[in-house]
Every structure is written in C-alpha cells, then in structure tokens.
Amino acid sequence: MLYETVTNEWGEVTYVPTTSGNLLLAALILALLTVAMWFVRKNTRKLSVRQLVACAAAIALGTVLSHIKLFHFPTGGSITLFSMLIVCLPGYWFGLGAGLLTGVSYGILQILIDPYILFPAQLVVDYLLAFGALGLSGLFAHVRDGLVKGYLAGILGRYFFSVLSGWIFFGTYAWEGWGALPYSIVYNASYIFFEASVTICLLRLPPVKQAMIRVKKTITE
C-alpha cells in the first residue's frame, strides 16, 4: 500500500503516505532532478549544476518557512513566513523550466512532510498543480520588475488550483448559505492573498528590491 487512512485532530479521515508511498515520492523528486541533470548534459543552456543547487536550496528553505505558520486554517491552507516567495525565486532567477521543477518538487516534499489529503485525486490538484503553479514566476524572469510580476503570476496560478480543489473536494465545508464555489473563492483568497500582499509590500522596499537584484546577478552570472 502506498497510503493509509488516519483520523486527524478534527475527526476527518485523511490519507497519509506509508513508508512505500514516501519512498515513491522521494523517488519522484530524484527523478525530476535526474531529468534536469540530463538536460544539463544535453544542452548547456539548460539548468547548470549550480542552478540546480540553488533550486534545491529554495525548496529546502521554502519547506522550512512553510512550517512557520502565522495562522493555520482547520480545513487546509495557512499563512506562512514568505514560503511562497522562496519557491517562486528559482523561476525569477532561471526561467520557467526551473520554476516548474522547483514548484512540483516542493509540492511532492509537502506530501512527504505535511499531507492534508481527504481524496486521492486531491493530491494532484492541491500539491502537484497548485504548488507547481508557483513556477509560473519564470514567465517574467527577464522583464522589468520581474520578481513582483512573476510572484503575482505564481500566486494567481496557485490560487486557481486551490479554488478548483476547494470547489470539487471541499464543498461540504462551505459556510451556511454559501455555495461550494463562492466559499472556495473567499476561503482560499483569505490566506493566499494575505500572505501575498505582505510579501509584495516587502518586495517594494528599496533595500529589499536592490538585494533581490544583487542575489539574482550573483547566482546567474
């Protein structure tokens, strides 16, 4: 068995990876990195080893920050200490491919460490697609104010898939008098856009903005 069912603190039956499931997820992360390394050897314009190390560091730091939760909602979702920004950085540094690789790997790692899965199909939407969408930051890697624009793209991508998941899988949690879709729109906006607004305010500070530019220049040269 790749997963088992457990009852969480709110009395919900959730799916948790077994040892075999964790090994499979770890293998998926290694497979993603192996594919990326193959591209390194195949085409030097793809990710370099140094860039892969930077992506791995972003995944690790983003995971650590995701556990510093300023507020955690009982039915999923939390306001963290800039974890989404960290996961968006590889896309801003190296482009869309690196961004998507980082986002999907981060999502897989979240399944390993802190899963909240009520339905097996939810795993794909909430973890692979929603977190993978943070890699859309790479769409703006080479434009003016690319970090802010890319971060917004990643946030909107994650929000889309989180709303989709809430609509499909969590409609029964809708507040009294609310439909599943309106509930999901408001619920997911409450934590995703709060963290995003604080993050954008931080990125707009001149010292932070200049520091981010210097970091990108150092890593990409």
PDB file of C-alpha atoms in Angstrom:
ATOM      1  CA  MET A   1       0.000   0.000   0.000  1.00  0.00           C
ATOM      2  CA  LEU A   2       1.219   3.478  -0.883  1.00  0.00           C
ATOM      3  CA  TYR A   3      -1.045   5.226   1.614  1.00  0.00           C
ATOM      4  CA  GLU A   4      -3.103   4.581   4.708  1.00  0.00           C
ATOM      5  CA  THR A   5      -6.078   6.323   6.245  1.00  0.00           C
ATOM      6  CA  VAL A   6      -5.846   8.069   9.621  1.00  0.00           C
ATOM      7  CA  THR A   7      -8.195  10.268  11.627  1.00  0.00           C
ATOM      8  CA  ASN A   8      -6.820  13.759  12.230  1.00  0.00           C
ATOM      9  CA  GLU A   9      -7.418  16.056  15.203  1.00  0.00           C
ATOM     10  CA  TRP A  10     -10.647  17.376  13.641  1.00  0.00           C
ATOM     11  CA  GLY A  11     -12.099  13.891  13.231  1.00  0.00           C
ATOM     12  CA  GLU A  12     -11.515  13.749   9.470  1.00  0.00           C
ATOM     13  CA  VAL A  13     -10.313  10.628   7.721  1.00  0.00           C
ATOM     14  CA  THR A  14      -7.242  11.622   5.717  1.00  0.00           C
ATOM     15  CA  TYR A  15      -4.785   9.790   3.501  1.00  0.00           C
ATOM     16  CA  VAL A  16      -1.169   9.617   4.657  1.00  0.00           C
ATOM     17  CA  PRO A  17       1.685   8.072   2.650  1.00  0.00           C
ATOM     18  CA  THR A  18       3.076   4.815   4.032  1.00  0.00           C
ATOM     19  CA  THR A  19       6.772   4.026   4.019  1.00  0.00           C
ATOM     20  CA  SER A  20       6.383   2.691   0.468  1.00  0.00           C
ATOM     21  CA  GLY A  21       4.482   5.822  -0.510  1.00  0.00           C
ATOM     22  CA  ASN A  22       7.172   8.066   0.963  1.00  0.00           C
ATOM     23  CA  LEU A  23       9.846   6.137  -0.910  1.00  0.00           C
ATOM     24  CA  LEU A  24       7.906   6.551  -4.136  1.00  0.00           C
ATOM     25  CA  LEU A  25       7.513  10.291  -3.575  1.00  0.00           C
ATOM     26  CA  ALA A  26      11.203  10.625  -2.771  1.00  0.00           C
ATOM     27  CA  ALA A  27      11.955   8.701  -5.970  1.00  0.00           C
ATOM     28  CA  LEU A  28       9.803  11.154  -7.915  1.00  0.00           C
ATOM     29  CA  ILE A  29      11.847  14.064  -6.577  1.00  0.00           C
ATOM     30  CA  LEU A  30      15.056  12.268  -7.543  1.00  0.00           C
ATOM     31  CA  ALA A  31      13.589  11.524 -10.973  1.00  0.00           C
ATOM     32  CA  LEU A  32      12.798  15.187 -11.522  1.00  0.00           C
ATOM     33  CA  LEU A  33      16.344  16.135 -10.570  1.00  0.00           C
ATOM     34  CA  THR A  34      17.742  13.380 -12.804  1.00  0.00           C
ATOM     35  CA  VAL A  35      15.756  14.654 -15.780  1.00  0.00           C
ATOM     36  CA  ALA A  36      17.002  18.148 -15.070  1.00  0.00           C
ATOM     37  CA  MET A  37      20.593  16.853 -14.892  1.00  0.00           C
ATOM     38  CA  TRP A  38      20.060  15.117 -18.239  1.00  0.00           C
ATOM     39  CA  PHE A  39      19.131  18.466 -19.749  1.00  0.00           C
ATOM     40  CA  VAL A  40      22.298  19.928 -18.235  1.00  0.00           C
ATOM     41  CA  ARG A  41      24.381  17.380 -20.129  1.00  0.00           C
ATOM     42  CA  LYS A  42      22.293  17.623 -23.289  1.00  0.00           C
ATOM     43  CA  ASN A  43      22.212  21.377 -23.582  1.00  0.00           C
ATOM     44  CA  THR A  44      24.364  23.786 -21.624  1.00  0.00           C
ATOM     45  CA  ARG A  45      21.667  26.424 -21.946  1.00  0.00           C
ATOM     46  CA  LYS A  46      19.515  24.355 -19.624  1.00  0.00           C
ATOM     47  CA  LEU A  47      19.955  24.249 -15.852  1.00  0.00           C
ATOM     48  CA  SER A  48      23.556  24.066 -14.648  1.00  0.00           C
ATOM     49  CA  VAL A  49      24.617  22.144 -11.573  1.00  0.00           C
ATOM     50  CA  ARG A  50      24.930  25.408  -9.646  1.00  0.00           C
ATOM     51  CA  GLN A  51      21.421  26.388 -10.665  1.00  0.00           C
ATOM     52  CA  LEU A  52      20.083  23.003  -9.564  1.00  0.00           C
ATOM     53  CA  VAL A  53      21.729  23.527  -6.184  1.00  0.00           C
ATOM     54  CA  ALA A  54      20.027  26.924  -5.950  1.00  0.00           C
ATOM     55  CA  CYS A  55      16.662  25.313  -6.786  1.00  0.00           C
ATOM     56  CA  ALA A  56      17.223  22.627  -4.139  1.00  0.00           C
ATOM     57  CA  ALA A  57      18.139  25.299  -1.582  1.00  0.00           C
ATOM     58  CA  ALA A  58      14.937  27.200  -2.387  1.00  0.00           C
ATOM     59  CA  ILE A  59      12.881  24.009  -1.959  1.00  0.00           C
ATOM     60  CA  ALA A  60      14.525  23.322   1.403  1.00  0.00           C
ATOM     61  CA  LEU A  61      14.169  26.890   2.709  1.00  0.00           C
ATOM     62  CA  GLY A  62      10.607  27.176   1.427  1.00  0.00           C
ATOM     63  CA  THR A  63       9.748  23.941   3.236  1.00  0.00           C
ATOM     64  CA  VAL A  64      11.239  25.218   6.496  1.00  0.00           C
ATOM     65  CA  LEU A  65       9.356  28.521   6.218  1.00  0.00           C
ATOM     66  CA  SER A  66       6.108  26.699   5.377  1.00  0.00           C
ATOM     67  CA  HIS A  67       6.196  25.289   8.906  1.00  0.00           C
ATOM     68  CA  ILE A  68       6.409  28.761  10.428  1.00  0.00           C
ATOM     69  CA  LYS A  69       2.664  29.281  10.253  1.00  0.00           C
ATOM     70  CA  LEU A  70       1.327  32.644  11.324  1.00  0.00           C
ATOM     71  CA  PHE A  71      -2.178  31.210  11.043  1.00  0.00           C
ATOM     72  CA  HIS A  72      -3.437  27.765  10.109  1.00  0.00           C
ATOM     73  CA  PHE A  73      -6.965  27.031   8.916  1.00  0.00           C
ATOM     74  CA  PRO A  74      -8.508  23.777  10.190  1.00  0.00           C
ATOM     75  CA  THR A  75      -9.653  22.650   6.722  1.00  0.00           C
ATOM     76  CA  GLY A  76      -6.353  23.361   4.979  1.00  0.00           C
ATOM     77  CA  GLY A  77      -4.332  26.415   3.995  1.00  0.00           C
ATOM     78  CA  SER A  78      -2.128  28.608   6.133  1.00  0.00           C
ATOM     79  CA  ILE A  79      -0.387  31.966   6.221  1.00  0.00           C
ATOM     80  CA  THR A  80       3.349  31.265   6.317  1.00  0.00           C
ATOM     81  CA  LEU A  81       6.547  33.273   6.621  1.00  0.00           C
ATOM     82  CA  PHE A  82       7.112  34.048   2.916  1.00  0.00           C
ATOM     83  CA  SER A  83       7.393  30.399   1.863  1.00  0.00           C
ATOM     84  CA  MET A  84       5.630  31.033  -1.471  1.00  0.00           C
ATOM     85  CA  LEU A  85       8.109  33.806  -2.313  1.00  0.00           C
ATOM     86  CA  ILE A  86      11.067  31.479  -1.771  1.00  0.00           C
ATOM     87  CA  VAL A  87       9.557  28.816  -4.027  1.00  0.00           C
ATOM     88  CA  CYS A  88       8.959  31.451  -6.725  1.00  0.00           C
ATOM     89  CA  LEU A  89      12.585  32.625  -6.722  1.00  0.00           C
ATOM     90  CA  PRO A  90      14.119  29.921  -8.987  1.00  0.00           C
ATOM     91  CA  GLY A  91      11.645  30.861 -11.723  1.00  0.00           C
ATOM     92  CA  TYR A  92      12.674  34.502 -11.390  1.00  0.00           C
ATOM     93  CA  TRP A  93      16.331  33.532 -11.427  1.00  0.00           C
ATOM     94  CA  PHE A  94      16.444  30.919 -14.189  1.00  0.00           C
ATOM     95  CA  GLY A  95      13.155  30.909 -16.095  1.00  0.00           C
ATOM     96  CA  LEU A  96      10.010  28.828 -16.448  1.00  0.00           C
ATOM     97  CA  GLY A  97      11.597  25.352 -16.540  1.00  0.00           C
ATOM     98  CA  ALA A  98      13.464  25.854 -13.282  1.00  0.00           C
ATOM     99  CA  GLY A  99      10.397  27.418 -11.726  1.00  0.00           C
ATOM    100  CA  LEU A 100       8.116  24.500 -12.565  1.00  0.00           C
ATOM    101  CA  LEU A 101      10.733  21.963 -11.458  1.00  0.00           C
ATOM    102  CA  THR A 102      11.045  23.745  -8.113  1.00  0.00           C
ATOM    103  CA  GLY A 103       7.301  24.122  -7.602  1.00  0.00           C
ATOM    104  CA  VAL A 104       6.442  20.488  -8.344  1.00  0.00           C
ATOM    105  CA  SER A 105       9.340  19.185  -6.235  1.00  0.00           C
ATOM    106  CA  TYR A 106       8.240  21.428  -3.378  1.00  0.00           C
ATOM    107  CA  GLY A 107       4.708  20.071  -3.680  1.00  0.00           C
ATOM    108  CA  ILE A 108       5.945  16.487  -3.531  1.00  0.00           C
ATOM    109  CA  LEU A 109       8.004  17.333  -0.453  1.00  0.00           C
ATOM    110  CA  GLN A 110       4.919  18.826   1.195  1.00  0.00           C
ATOM    111  CA  ILE A 111       3.137  15.493   0.666  1.00  0.00           C
ATOM    112  CA  LEU A 112       6.026  13.758   2.397  1.00  0.00           C
ATOM    113  CA  ILE A 113       6.149  16.120   5.361  1.00  0.00           C
ATOM    114  CA  ASP A 114       2.721  17.654   5.957  1.00  0.00           C
ATOM    115  CA  PRO A 115      -0.048  15.985   3.924  1.00  0.00           C
ATOM    116  CA  TYR A 116      -3.701  17.003   4.181  1.00  0.00           C
ATOM    117  CA  ILE A 117      -5.409  14.658   1.753  1.00  0.00           C
ATOM    118  CA  LEU A 118      -9.080  13.730   2.016  1.00  0.00           C
ATOM    119  CA  PHE A 119      -9.320  12.310  -1.514  1.00  0.00           C
ATOM    120  CA  PRO A 120      -6.528  10.707  -3.595  1.00  0.00           C
ATOM    121  CA  ALA A 121      -7.316  12.878  -6.642  1.00  0.00           C
ATOM    122  CA  GLN A 122      -6.999  15.969  -4.446  1.00  0.00           C
ATOM    123  CA  LEU A 123      -3.284  15.196  -4.112  1.00  0.00           C
ATOM    124  CA  VAL A 124      -2.710  16.063  -7.765  1.00  0.00           C
ATOM    125  CA  VAL A 125      -4.600  19.363  -7.663  1.00  0.00           C
ATOM    126  CA  ASP A 126      -3.529  20.624  -4.239  1.00  0.00           C
ATOM    127  CA  TYR A 127       0.108  19.592  -4.290  1.00  0.00           C
ATOM    128  CA  LEU A 128       1.422  18.998  -7.814  1.00  0.00           C
ATOM    129  CA  LEU A 129      -0.624  21.584  -9.723  1.00  0.00           C
ATOM    130  CA  ALA A 130      -1.171  24.272  -7.076  1.00  0.00           C
ATOM    131  CA  PHE A 131       2.425  24.346  -5.832  1.00  0.00           C
ATOM    132  CA  GLY A 132       3.790  23.653  -9.296  1.00  0.00           C
ATOM    133  CA  ALA A 133       1.978  26.769 -10.494  1.00  0.00           C
ATOM    134  CA  LEU A 134       4.277  28.877  -8.306  1.00  0.00           C
ATOM    135  CA  GLY A 135       6.850  28.168 -11.009  1.00  0.00           C
ATOM    136  CA  LEU A 136       4.922  30.464 -13.350  1.00  0.00           C
ATOM    137  CA  SER A 137       7.130  33.152 -11.858  1.00  0.00           C
ATOM    138  CA  GLY A 138       9.538  32.128 -14.601  1.00  0.00           C
ATOM    139  CA  LEU A 139       7.314  33.757 -17.218  1.00  0.00           C
ATOM    140  CA  PHE A 140       8.648  37.143 -16.088  1.00  0.00           C
ATOM    141  CA  ALA A 141      12.276  36.252 -15.444  1.00  0.00           C
ATOM    142  CA  HIS A 142      13.611  38.721 -17.994  1.00  0.00           C
ATOM    143  CA  VAL A 143      11.282  41.715 -17.699  1.00  0.00           C
ATOM    144  CA  ARG A 144      11.325  44.855 -15.591  1.00  0.00           C
ATOM    145  CA  ASP A 145      10.060  44.230 -12.047  1.00  0.00           C
ATOM    146  CA  GLY A 146      10.106  40.561 -12.971  1.00  0.00           C
ATOM    147  CA  LEU A 147      10.120  39.333  -9.385  1.00  0.00           C
ATOM    148  CA  VAL A 148       6.885  41.088  -8.410  1.00  0.00           C
ATOM    149  CA  LYS A 149       5.165  40.211 -11.694  1.00  0.00           C
ATOM    150  CA  GLY A 150       6.390  36.631 -11.555  1.00  0.00           C
ATOM    151  CA  TYR A 151       5.376  36.268  -7.934  1.00  0.00           C
ATOM    152  CA  LEU A 152       1.882  37.501  -8.783  1.00  0.00           C
ATOM    153  CA  ALA A 153       1.695  35.018 -11.678  1.00  0.00           C
ATOM    154  CA  GLY A 154       2.711  32.173  -9.375  1.00  0.00           C
ATOM    155  CA  ILE A 155       0.265  33.245  -6.677  1.00  0.00           C
ATOM    156  CA  LEU A 156      -2.619  33.503  -9.132  1.00  0.00           C
ATOM    157  CA  GLY A 157      -1.734  30.071 -10.510  1.00  0.00           C
ATOM    158  CA  ARG A 158      -1.743  28.545  -7.067  1.00  0.00           C
ATOM    159  CA  TYR A 159      -4.971  30.349  -6.201  1.00  0.00           C
ATOM    160  CA  PHE A 160      -6.695  28.991  -9.323  1.00  0.00           C
ATOM    161  CA  PHE A 161      -5.901  25.381  -8.469  1.00  0.00           C
ATOM    162  CA  SER A 162      -6.667  25.870  -4.769  1.00  0.00           C
ATOM    163  CA  VAL A 163     -10.088  27.280  -5.663  1.00  0.00           C
ATOM    164  CA  LEU A 164     -10.630  24.372  -8.043  1.00  0.00           C
ATOM    165  CA  SER A 165      -9.735  21.903  -5.309  1.00  0.00           C
ATOM    166  CA  GLY A 166     -11.987  23.614  -2.783  1.00  0.00           C
ATOM    167  CA  TRP A 167     -14.873  23.633  -5.229  1.00  0.00           C
ATOM    168  CA  ILE A 168     -14.525  19.962  -6.151  1.00  0.00           C
ATOM    169  CA  PHE A 169     -13.368  18.347  -2.923  1.00  0.00           C
ATOM    170  CA  PHE A 170     -14.346  20.628  -0.034  1.00  0.00           C
ATOM    171  CA  GLY A 171     -17.822  21.839  -0.938  1.00  0.00           C
ATOM    172  CA  THR A 172     -19.282  20.193   2.164  1.00  0.00           C
ATOM    173  CA  TYR A 173     -17.259  22.607   4.304  1.00  0.00           C
ATOM    174  CA  ALA A 174     -18.994  25.646   2.783  1.00  0.00           C
ATOM    175  CA  TRP A 175     -20.419  28.096   5.293  1.00  0.00           C
ATOM    176  CA  GLU A 176     -24.151  28.038   5.809  1.00  0.00           C
ATOM    177  CA  GLY A 177     -25.898  29.684   2.880  1.00  0.00           C
ATOM    178  CA  TRP A 178     -22.785  29.573   0.671  1.00  0.00           C
ATOM    179  CA  GLY A 179     -22.308  27.517  -2.481  1.00  0.00           C
ATOM    180  CA  ALA A 180     -19.164  25.443  -2.908  1.00  0.00           C
ATOM    181  CA  LEU A 181     -17.556  27.749  -5.497  1.00  0.00           C
ATOM    182  CA  PRO A 182     -18.120  31.116  -3.716  1.00  0.00           C
ATOM    183  CA  TYR A 183     -16.929  29.527  -0.481  1.00  0.00           C
ATOM    184  CA  SER A 184     -13.763  28.239  -2.135  1.00  0.00           C
ATOM    185  CA  ILE A 185     -13.065  31.608  -3.788  1.00  0.00           C
ATOM    186  CA  VAL A 186     -13.287  33.505  -0.497  1.00  0.00           C
ATOM    187  CA  TYR A 187     -11.711  30.848   1.698  1.00  0.00           C
ATOM    188  CA  ASN A 188      -8.583  30.430  -0.415  1.00  0.00           C
ATOM    189  CA  ALA A 189      -8.251  34.166  -1.007  1.00  0.00           C
ATOM    190  CA  SER A 190      -8.222  34.764   2.753  1.00  0.00           C
ATOM    191  CA  TYR A 191      -4.832  33.131   3.313  1.00  0.00           C
ATOM    192  CA  ILE A 192      -3.178  33.205  -0.113  1.00  0.00           C
ATOM    193  CA  PHE A 193      -3.716  36.904  -0.805  1.00  0.00           C
ATOM    194  CA  PHE A 194      -2.988  37.982   2.761  1.00  0.00           C
ATOM    195  CA  GLU A 195       0.479  36.441   2.567  1.00  0.00           C
ATOM    196  CA  ALA A 196       0.884  37.764  -0.982  1.00  0.00           C
ATOM    197  CA  SER A 197       0.002  41.340  -0.008  1.00  0.00           C
ATOM    198  CA  VAL A 198       2.511  41.340   2.852  1.00  0.00           C
ATOM    199  CA  THR A 199       5.161  39.838   0.563  1.00  0.00           C
ATOM    200  CA  ILE A 200       4.632  42.421  -2.182  1.00  0.00           C
ATOM    201  CA  CYS A 201       4.887  45.244   0.353  1.00  0.00           C
ATOM    202  CA  LEU A 202       8.208  43.754   1.446  1.00  0.00           C
ATOM    203  CA  LEU A 203       9.473  43.432  -2.124  1.00  0.00           C
ATOM    204  CA  ARG A 204       8.612  47.069  -2.810  1.00  0.00           C
ATOM    205  CA  LEU A 205      11.002  48.284  -0.123  1.00  0.00           C
ATOM    206  CA  PRO A 206      14.065  49.728  -1.940  1.00  0.00           C
ATOM    207  CA  PRO A 207      16.681  47.842   0.157  1.00  0.00           C
ATOM    208  CA  VAL A 208      14.884  44.531  -0.407  1.00  0.00           C
ATOM    209  CA  LYS A 209      14.402  45.228  -4.107  1.00  0.00           C
ATOM    210  CA  GLN A 210      18.082  46.003  -4.581  1.00  0.00           C
ATOM    211  CA  ALA A 211      19.113  42.959  -2.548  1.00  0.00           C
ATOM    212  CA  MET A 212      16.967  40.681  -4.726  1.00  0.00           C
ATOM    213  CA  ILE A 213      18.549  42.116  -7.878  1.00  0.00           C
ATOM    214  CA  ARG A 214      22.046  41.558  -6.476  1.00  0.00           C
ATOM    215  CA  VAL A 215      21.240  37.980  -5.477  1.00  0.00           C
ATOM    216  CA  LYS A 216      19.944  37.185  -8.956  1.00  0.00           C
ATOM    217  CA  LYS A 217      23.003  38.724 -10.571  1.00  0.00           C
ATOM    218  CA  THR A 218      25.323  36.725  -8.326  1.00  0.00           C
ATOM    219  CA  ILE A 219      23.533  33.410  -8.926  1.00  0.00           C
ATOM    220  CA  THR A 220      23.035  33.742 -12.673  1.00  0.00           C
ATOM    221  CA  GLU A 221      26.494  35.004 -13.630  1.00  0.00           C
TER     222      GLU A 221
END
